[in-house]
Each structure stands twice: as structure tokens, then as C-alpha cells.
Coordinates of C-alpha atoms and ligand atoms in Angstrom, one line a residue:
Chain A
X1 CA -55.7 -8.5 12.0
X2 CA -57.4 -9.8 8.9
X3 CA -56.7 -7.3 6.2
X4 CA -53.9 -4.8 7.1
X5 CA -54.4 -2.9 3.8
X6 CA -58.1 -2.4 4.6
X7 CA -57.2 -1.2 8.1
X8 CA -54.6 1.1 6.7
X9 CA -57.0 2.7 4.1
X10 CA -59.8 3.1 6.7
X11 CA -57.3 5.0 8.9
X12 CA -56.6 7.5 6.1
X13 CA -60.2 7.8 5.1
X14 CA -61.6 8.1 8.6
X15 CA -59.1 10.9 9.4
X16 CA -60.3 12.9 6.5
X17 CA -63.9 12.0 7.1
X18 CA -64.0 12.9 10.7
X19 CA -62.0 16.1 10.3
X20 CA -64.0 17.0 7.2
X21 CA -67.2 16.7 9.1
X22 CA -65.9 18.6 12.1
X23 CA -64.7 21.5 9.9
X24 CA -68.0 21.5 8.0
X25 CA -69.8 22.2 11.4
X26 CA -68.5 25.8 11.0
X27 CA -70.5 26.3 7.8
X28 CA -72.5 29.5 8.3
X29 CA -70.9 30.2 11.8
X30 CA -67.3 31.4 11.0
X31 CA -66.1 34.8 12.4
X32 CA -66.0 36.3 8.9
X33 CA -67.3 35.4 5.5
X34 CA -63.9 34.6 3.9
X35 CA -63.1 32.2 6.7
X36 CA -66.4 30.6 6.4
X37 CA -65.8 29.9 2.7
X38 CA -62.2 28.8 3.4
X39 CA -63.4 26.3 6.1
X40 CA -66.1 25.0 3.9
X41 CA -63.6 24.5 1.0
X42 CA -61.2 22.7 3.3
X43 CA -64.0 20.4 4.5
X44 CA -65.0 19.7 0.9
X45 CA -61.4 18.7 0.0
X46 CA -61.3 16.4 3.0
X47 CA -64.6 14.8 2.2
X48 CA -63.5 14.3 -1.4
X49 CA -60.3 12.6 -0.3
X50 CA -62.5 10.4 2.0
X51 CA -64.4 9.2 -1.0
X52 CA -61.2 8.1 -2.6
X53 CA -59.7 6.4 0.4
X54 CA -62.8 4.7 1.7
X55 CA -63.8 3.8 -1.9
X56 CA -60.5 2.0 -2.3
X57 CA -60.8 0.5 1.2
X58 CA -64.1 -1.1 0.2
X59 CA -62.6 -2.3 -3.1
X60 CA -59.7 -3.9 -1.3
X61 CA -62.0 -5.5 1.3
X62 CA -64.1 -7.0 -1.5
X63 CA -67.3 -7.4 0.5
X64 CA -69.3 -4.9 -1.6
X65 CA -69.1 -2.0 0.8
X66 CA -68.6 1.4 -0.8
X67 CA -67.4 4.7 0.7
X68 CA -70.9 5.6 1.8
X69 CA -71.5 2.3 3.5
X70 CA -68.2 2.6 5.3
X71 CA -68.9 6.2 6.3
X72 CA -72.5 5.8 7.5
X73 CA -72.9 2.1 8.5
X74 CA -70.1 1.8 11.0
X75 CA -70.2 2.7 14.7
X76 CA -67.6 4.3 16.8
X77 CA -65.5 1.1 17.5
X78 CA -65.0 0.6 13.8
X79 CA -63.6 4.0 13.2
X80 CA -59.8 4.2 12.8
X81 CA -59.3 8.0 12.9
X82 CA -56.7 9.7 15.1
X83 CA -58.0 11.1 18.4
X84 CA -56.8 14.6 17.3
X85 CA -59.4 14.9 14.5
X86 CA -62.4 14.1 16.6
X87 CA -61.7 16.8 19.1
X88 CA -64.5 19.4 19.2
X89 CA -64.1 22.6 17.3
X90 CA -63.9 24.8 20.4
X91 CA -63.3 28.4 19.3
X92 CA -62.0 29.4 15.9
X93 CA -58.4 29.3 17.3
X94 CA -58.7 25.8 18.5
X95 CA -60.1 24.7 15.1
X96 CA -57.2 26.3 13.3
X97 CA -54.7 24.8 15.8
X98 CA -56.1 21.3 15.3
X99 CA -56.0 21.9 11.5
X100 CA -52.4 23.0 11.6
X101 CA -51.2 20.1 13.7
X102 CA -53.1 17.7 11.4
X103 CA -51.9 19.4 8.2
X104 CA -48.3 19.4 9.4
X105 CA -48.5 15.6 9.7
X106 CA -50.8 14.9 6.8
X107 CA -48.8 16.9 4.2
X108 CA -45.6 15.0 5.0
X109 CA -47.3 11.6 5.2
X110 CA -49.0 12.1 1.8
X111 CA -45.7 13.2 0.2
X112 CA -44.2 9.9 1.3
X113 CA -47.3 8.0 0.1
X114 CA -46.8 9.4 -3.4
X115 CA -43.9 6.8 -3.7
X116 CA -46.2 3.9 -2.6
X117 CA -45.7 0.6 -4.3
X118 CA -49.5 0.5 -4.7
X119 CA -50.2 2.8 -7.7
X120 CA -53.8 3.4 -6.6
X121 CA -52.5 4.8 -3.2
X122 CA -49.8 6.8 -4.9
X123 CA -52.4 8.4 -7.2
X124 CA -54.8 9.4 -4.4
X125 CA -51.8 10.8 -2.5
X126 CA -50.7 12.8 -5.5
X127 CA -54.2 14.2 -5.9
X128 CA -54.6 15.0 -2.2
X129 CA -51.2 16.6 -1.8
X130 CA -52.1 19.5 -4.0
X131 CA -55.1 20.3 -1.8
X132 CA -53.4 19.7 1.5
X133 CA -50.6 22.1 0.5
X134 CA -53.2 24.9 0.5
X135 CA -54.5 23.7 3.8
X136 CA -51.1 23.8 5.5
X137 CA -50.3 27.2 4.0
X138 CA -53.5 28.7 5.4
X139 CA -53.4 27.0 8.8
X140 CA -49.8 28.0 9.4
X141 CA -50.5 31.6 8.4
X142 CA -53.6 31.7 10.7
X143 CA -51.7 30.1 13.7
X144 CA -48.9 32.7 13.3
X145 CA -51.4 35.5 12.8
X146 CA -53.4 34.7 15.9
X147 CA -50.6 33.5 18.1
X148 CA -48.6 36.7 17.3
X149 CA -51.8 38.8 17.3
X150 CA -53.6 40.5 20.2
X151 CA -53.2 39.5 23.9
X152 CA -56.5 37.8 23.7
X153 CA -55.8 35.8 20.5
X154 CA -52.4 34.8 21.9
X155 CA -53.8 33.4 25.1
X156 CA -56.5 31.5 23.2
X157 CA -54.0 30.0 20.8
X158 CA -51.7 28.9 23.6
X159 CA -54.7 27.3 25.4
X160 CA -55.6 25.5 22.2
X161 CA -52.1 24.2 21.7
X162 CA -51.9 23.0 25.3
X163 CA -55.4 21.3 25.0
X164 CA -54.5 19.5 21.7
X165 CA -50.8 18.6 22.3
X166 CA -51.6 15.3 24.1
X167 CA -53.2 14.1 20.8
X168 CA -50.1 14.8 18.6
X169 CA -48.1 11.7 19.7
X170 CA -50.6 9.2 18.3
X171 CA -49.8 10.3 14.8
X172 CA -46.3 8.9 15.1
X173 CA -47.0 5.6 16.9
X174 CA -46.3 2.6 14.7
X175 CA -48.1 -0.7 15.1
X176 CA -48.4 -4.0 13.2
X177 CA -50.6 -2.5 10.5
X178 CA -47.9 0.1 9.8
X179 CA -45.2 -2.6 9.9
X180 CA -47.1 -4.7 7.3
X181 CA -47.4 -1.6 5.1
X182 CA -43.7 -0.8 5.5
X183 CA -42.8 -4.4 4.6
X184 CA -44.7 -4.2 1.3
X185 CA -43.4 -0.7 0.4
X186 CA -47.0 0.7 0.6
X187 CA -46.5 3.3 3.3
X188 CA -43.8 4.9 5.5
X189 CA -43.2 4.1 9.1
X190 CA -45.1 6.9 11.0
X191 CA -42.4 7.1 13.6
X192 CA -39.9 8.1 10.9
X193 CA -41.9 11.3 10.2
X194 CA -41.6 12.9 13.6
X195 CA -38.3 14.8 12.9
X196 CA -39.7 16.7 9.9
X197 CA -43.0 17.4 11.8
X198 CA -41.0 18.8 14.7
X199 CA -39.0 21.1 12.5
X200 CA -42.1 22.5 10.8
X201 CA -44.1 22.8 14.0
X202 CA -41.3 24.4 15.9
X203 CA -40.7 27.0 13.2
X204 CA -44.4 28.0 13.0
X205 CA -44.8 28.0 16.8
X206 CA -41.7 30.3 17.2
X207 CA -43.1 32.7 14.6
X208 CA -46.4 32.6 16.4
X209 CA -44.7 33.3 19.7
X210 CA -46.3 30.2 21.2
X211 CA -44.6 27.8 23.7
X212 CA -44.5 24.2 22.7
X213 CA -45.6 22.1 25.7
X214 CA -42.7 20.2 27.4
X215 CA -44.7 17.1 28.2
X216 CA -44.9 14.7 25.2
X217 CA -47.5 12.4 26.9
X218 CA -49.8 11.0 24.2
X219 CA -53.3 9.6 24.4
X220 CA -53.7 6.6 22.1
X221 CA -56.6 4.5 20.9
X222 CA -58.0 6.3 17.8
X223 CA -56.1 4.7 14.9
X224 CA -56.5 1.3 16.4
X225 CA -60.2 1.9 17.3
X226 CA -59.5 0.6 20.8
X227 CA -60.5 3.7 22.6
X228 CA -61.9 6.8 21.0
X229 CA -62.7 9.9 23.1
X230 CA -66.4 10.5 24.0
X231 CA -66.6 13.1 21.2
X232 CA -66.6 10.8 18.3
X233 CA -69.8 9.0 19.3
X234 CA -71.6 12.3 19.7
X235 CA -70.3 13.5 16.3
X236 CA -71.5 10.2 14.6
X237 CA -75.0 10.6 15.9
X238 CA -75.2 13.9 13.9
X239 CA -73.3 12.7 10.9
X240 CA -75.1 9.4 10.6
X241 CA -78.5 10.6 11.7
X242 CA -80.3 10.0 8.4
X243 CA -78.9 6.6 7.8
X244 CA -79.7 5.5 11.4
X245 CA -83.3 6.8 11.1
X246 CA -83.9 5.6 7.5
X247 CA -81.3 2.8 6.8
X248 CA -80.2 2.6 3.2
X249 CA -82.2 5.7 2.2
X250 CA -80.8 7.1 -1.0
X251 CA -81.5 10.1 -3.3
Chain B
X1 CA -65.7 -3.8 -42.3
X2 CA -66.4 -0.2 -42.7
X3 CA -66.7 1.6 -39.3
X4 CA -69.1 4.5 -39.1
X5 CA -67.8 5.8 -35.8
X6 CA -67.5 9.6 -35.7
X7 CA -63.8 10.4 -35.6
X8 CA -62.0 11.2 -32.3
X9 CA -61.5 14.7 -33.6
X10 CA -65.2 15.2 -34.1
X11 CA -65.9 14.0 -30.5
X12 CA -63.4 16.5 -29.1
X13 CA -65.3 19.2 -31.0
X14 CA -68.5 18.0 -29.4
X15 CA -67.0 17.9 -25.9
X16 CA -65.6 21.4 -26.5
X17 CA -69.3 22.6 -26.6
X18 CA -70.1 21.2 -23.2
X19 CA -69.8 24.1 -20.6
X20 CA -68.2 23.7 -17.2
X21 CA -71.2 23.5 -14.9
X22 CA -69.7 26.0 -12.4
X23 CA -68.0 28.4 -14.9
X24 CA -70.2 28.0 -18.0
X25 CA -68.0 30.6 -19.9
X26 CA -65.5 27.8 -20.6
X27 CA -65.9 24.3 -21.8
X28 CA -64.8 21.0 -20.2
X29 CA -62.1 20.8 -22.9
X30 CA -60.9 24.4 -22.0
X31 CA -60.7 23.3 -18.4
X32 CA -58.3 20.5 -19.4
X33 CA -60.1 17.7 -17.6
X34 CA -60.9 15.6 -20.6
X35 CA -57.7 13.6 -20.8
X36 CA -58.4 11.1 -23.6
X37 CA -61.0 10.1 -26.1
X38 CA -60.6 6.7 -27.7
X39 CA -62.6 4.0 -29.5
X40 CA -62.3 0.5 -28.0
X41 CA -64.1 -1.6 -30.5
X42 CA -67.7 -0.2 -30.5
X43 CA -67.3 1.6 -27.2
X44 CA -66.3 5.2 -26.8
X45 CA -64.0 5.7 -23.9
X46 CA -63.7 9.2 -22.4
X47 CA -61.1 9.7 -19.7
X48 CA -62.0 12.5 -17.2
X49 CA -59.8 13.7 -14.3
X50 CA -61.4 15.6 -11.4
X51 CA -60.3 19.2 -10.7
X52 CA -60.4 19.0 -6.8
X53 CA -61.2 15.6 -5.2
X54 CA -64.3 17.0 -3.4
X55 CA -65.5 19.2 -6.2
X56 CA -69.3 18.7 -6.3
X57 CA -69.3 19.4 -10.0
X58 CA -67.5 16.2 -10.8
X59 CA -70.7 14.0 -11.0
X60 CA -72.5 16.7 -12.9
X61 CA -69.6 16.9 -15.4
X62 CA -69.9 13.1 -16.0
X63 CA -73.6 13.4 -16.5
X64 CA -73.2 16.4 -18.9
X65 CA -70.5 14.5 -20.9
X66 CA -72.8 11.5 -21.2
X67 CA -75.9 13.5 -22.1
X68 CA -74.0 15.5 -24.8
X69 CA -72.5 12.4 -26.4
X70 CA -75.8 10.5 -26.3
X71 CA -77.4 13.4 -28.0
X72 CA -74.9 13.0 -30.8
X73 CA -75.9 9.4 -31.2
X74 CA -73.1 7.7 -29.2
X75 CA -74.6 4.5 -27.8
X76 CA -71.8 2.6 -26.1
X77 CA -70.0 4.9 -23.8
X78 CA -67.6 4.4 -20.9
X79 CA -66.4 7.1 -18.7
X80 CA -63.0 6.5 -17.0
X81 CA -61.8 8.4 -14.0
X82 CA -58.1 9.2 -14.0
X83 CA -56.4 10.5 -10.8
X84 CA -52.8 10.5 -11.9
X85 CA -51.2 12.6 -13.3
X86 CA -53.3 15.0 -11.1
X87 CA -55.1 17.8 -12.9
X88 CA -53.2 21.0 -13.3
X89 CA -54.2 24.4 -14.6
X90 CA -51.3 24.1 -17.0
X91 CA -53.8 22.0 -19.0
X92 CA -56.2 24.9 -19.5
X93 CA -56.4 26.0 -23.1
X94 CA -55.3 29.5 -24.3
X95 CA -58.9 30.0 -25.5
X96 CA -60.2 29.0 -22.0
X97 CA -57.8 31.6 -20.4
X98 CA -59.0 34.5 -22.5
X99 CA -62.7 33.5 -22.0
X100 CA -62.2 33.4 -18.3
X101 CA -60.7 36.9 -18.2
X102 CA -63.5 38.2 -20.4
X103 CA -66.0 36.7 -18.0
X104 CA -64.4 38.5 -15.1
X105 CA -62.2 35.8 -13.6
X106 CA -58.5 36.3 -13.7
X107 CA -56.8 33.2 -15.3
X108 CA -54.2 31.2 -13.4
X109 CA -50.6 32.4 -13.5
X110 CA -47.4 30.5 -12.8
X111 CA -46.5 33.2 -10.3
X112 CA -49.4 32.1 -8.1
X113 CA -51.4 35.3 -8.3
X114 CA -53.4 37.2 -11.0
X115 CA -51.5 39.3 -13.5
X116 CA -54.0 42.1 -13.8
X117 CA -57.5 43.1 -12.7
X118 CA -59.9 41.5 -15.2
X119 CA -62.0 44.7 -15.3
X120 CA -59.6 47.7 -15.5
X121 CA -56.4 45.7 -16.2
X122 CA -54.5 47.3 -13.4
X123 CA -51.6 45.3 -12.0
X124 CA -52.2 46.7 -8.5
X125 CA -53.9 43.9 -6.6
X126 CA -54.2 42.4 -3.2
X127 CA -55.4 39.0 -2.0
X128 CA -58.5 38.8 0.1
X129 CA -58.6 35.1 0.7
X130 CA -56.9 32.0 -0.6
X131 CA -60.3 30.4 -1.0
X132 CA -63.3 31.5 -3.0
X133 CA -66.8 30.6 -4.2
X134 CA -65.6 27.3 -5.6
X135 CA -62.6 25.1 -4.7
X136 CA -60.7 26.3 -7.8
X137 CA -60.9 30.0 -7.0
X138 CA -59.4 32.6 -4.7
X139 CA -60.6 36.1 -3.9
X140 CA -58.6 39.1 -4.9
X141 CA -59.2 42.8 -5.1
X142 CA -58.0 45.5 -7.4
X143 CA -56.5 48.5 -5.4
X144 CA -57.2 50.9 -8.3
X145 CA -60.8 50.3 -9.3
X146 CA -61.4 48.7 -5.8
X147 CA -63.5 45.8 -7.3
X148 CA -63.1 42.4 -5.8
X149 CA -62.8 39.6 -8.3
X150 CA -62.3 35.8 -8.6
X151 CA -58.8 34.4 -9.4
X152 CA -58.7 31.0 -10.9
X153 CA -56.0 29.4 -8.7
X154 CA -52.8 28.0 -10.2
X155 CA -53.1 24.3 -9.3
Ligands
ZN1 ZN1 -59.5 47.1 -11.4

């Protein structure tokens, strides 16, 4: 582990990048116009946050890589995003369930990062928190609306929850990068955030009349880059197509 | 040595003539994103804060600021990005708020929703969507005149 802070920042930036790209795949395809706009705006916020996180990662690394280089010139094994965010969109319900599970973790994590000993990280967290608060408000409302909706929407939301639940645990696994960040007062221990996440998620799932899966088995390997699911590679071929075909092309 | 810099006040007046690229009814100063204007020796430093981190207008705003100041003869210019404290609609000017309303966009309110329909002034409103045509807006509708309108979100 050469640069824990670089690792840590790419984790943050890759989460928002991969989820931002996934959500942007809905552009022009959402069930109704308002949702299309909301999804595009959410994606835009996430991509904006990516520029800040990966920009800082490149600065910390000091090898002249900027946010674009990190986003477009790395392959699957260099990505440090959570497995949850690379999962395919599925139907609208699955997209919103994925968003809710991520937002519930993200909002809490950013709130803690606002107290980071690194003022640059605290500033990005402060900026992002305002946006992520909207995301969480909307994804919670949608999960409740669809879960406690029609028979069809309820079944689909329960299926989405069951499908995505095995990817929740990874958000709270701590490793040596996290330990190094905790030691320097840069970031909280992910494991310490599970309680608040559970409270929030339980409240929303209850209101949505959905059943939280009993099994807490968790797939791992996204944030360490050790083993991504097959979906990330496919996504990158789309996202990085231009830079792969025409390396270093610019406007 | 006599300096012939335009005063900081003059520069604020110039910047107040630069329209927001997405809502040209208000200026960048009205929007509250110009955080500081200062001379550092011979270089003019303008501090700008983004509205939303992914707002595509951010780079255009920097270009517009630069173009406007160059046109007024400023040669040495440095644009600084400031993230913290994060932009808030509390920094929007009163003049900006009235211009927004006259333009048909309900200005931000601390209550989190528009006060009245920008067209017929009715207080009977409903929210259509928390998001709108740009990151800073939400979609609302007046239940009296039935017109949909943009609400500049309180942020
Ligand atoms: Zn009206």
C-alpha cells in the first residue's frame, strides 16, 4: 500500500463516478419526464463530485494525473468503487433501491468527513452533502412510494432489495486504508457507521412495507479493487470508449 | 508609486453586469457566487464558488468573468475556486430575487417551497418534482392558474 490517501480518495471518486455513469444511462429512457430530469440531475451531481474527489486524488498522488486521466485511463482492476454502485440499472425500481442504499451510506459518511483533519476533504464533503441530502430525500420517498404502492411495484421493490442486499455489507468493511485514515483523523471507520445506516434503512423499509433480508452475507472486492463483478468491465467499455479508440483526444 | 488599478468597487459593478449563463435575468453577483475581489500586487484575484458541484455552467461562468474583465482592460487576472463555505441561496441579492420572480422563476424561500405563483401570485401551489431544468431548480405548479413554473431551490 503505497499511498493510503490516494487510495482513499479514489474510493470516494470511483463510487460517485461509477454510480453517476450508471444513473446517466437512464437519460432519455426514464418512465416519466420528471424522473428523467431527476435522474439526470442526480448523475450530474455525482459526476461533479467525482471531479472534486479524483482531482484531489491526482493532486495528492503528484504524478500529473488529473480527474479525467484517472476516470478514463484506468482499467477495471484500478477502480476502487463499491460493488453496489456497479450493479446494472435493472428496472426503475432496482435503480432507485440501489440509489437509496448508497445514499443512506453516502450521506452519513459525508457528514462525518465534514470534520476531516484535511481541510480539502472537509470542503468537498461540505459541498457534496448539500446535494446528497436531496438525493436521499428523493430515493427514500420513491422507495416508500413504490414499496407501499401497487402489488406489482411492491413485488419489484422487494426483488430489488433482495438482489442488492448482498452488496450492502461491503460499505461497512474496514481495512488498512481506512485504519490509516482513522489514525490521521482524515476519515471515520466505516464499521462505526453501520448503526445509523441500519436505523435509517429500517425506518424506510418499514414505511415501504418491505422485508429486510435476514442474511447479512456480503460480497467484497470492489473498494479494494481485488474482485469487481463482471458488470464494471462492460460499463467501462462504454464509458471509456472514446479514450480507448482515440487516446488523449480532447475538445 | 501611484497605482492606476480600477477600484474593487468598480470591478464589482462590472461583474454585476455579467449575466448568469443559464438564467440571464440575473447577474453572477446577484447569484452570490462571486465571493471576493481583491488586488494582489498587479494581479486581480476573483474568488468564485460553484453553485452545484456538477453544474455545467461553472466553466462558462469562469470564461464569462474572464472575458468581461479583459474587455475592461484587466490584464493580470487570477480566478480562484472556493468550495467552503459552500454556496447557499442566502447569498442571493434582493435585486436578484425580484428579477427572478419577474422572469417567471419563484425565488428561494427559507420554508423550502415557493411563496407564491410568479404569474398570478396565488399561494396555492403543489410540487411536481424536486428537480428541474437545471440543478438549481425544482418544478412546481399553481393550482389556481394551473401554470407550471420553476422554483429556485433553497440550497
Ligand atoms: Zn398562478
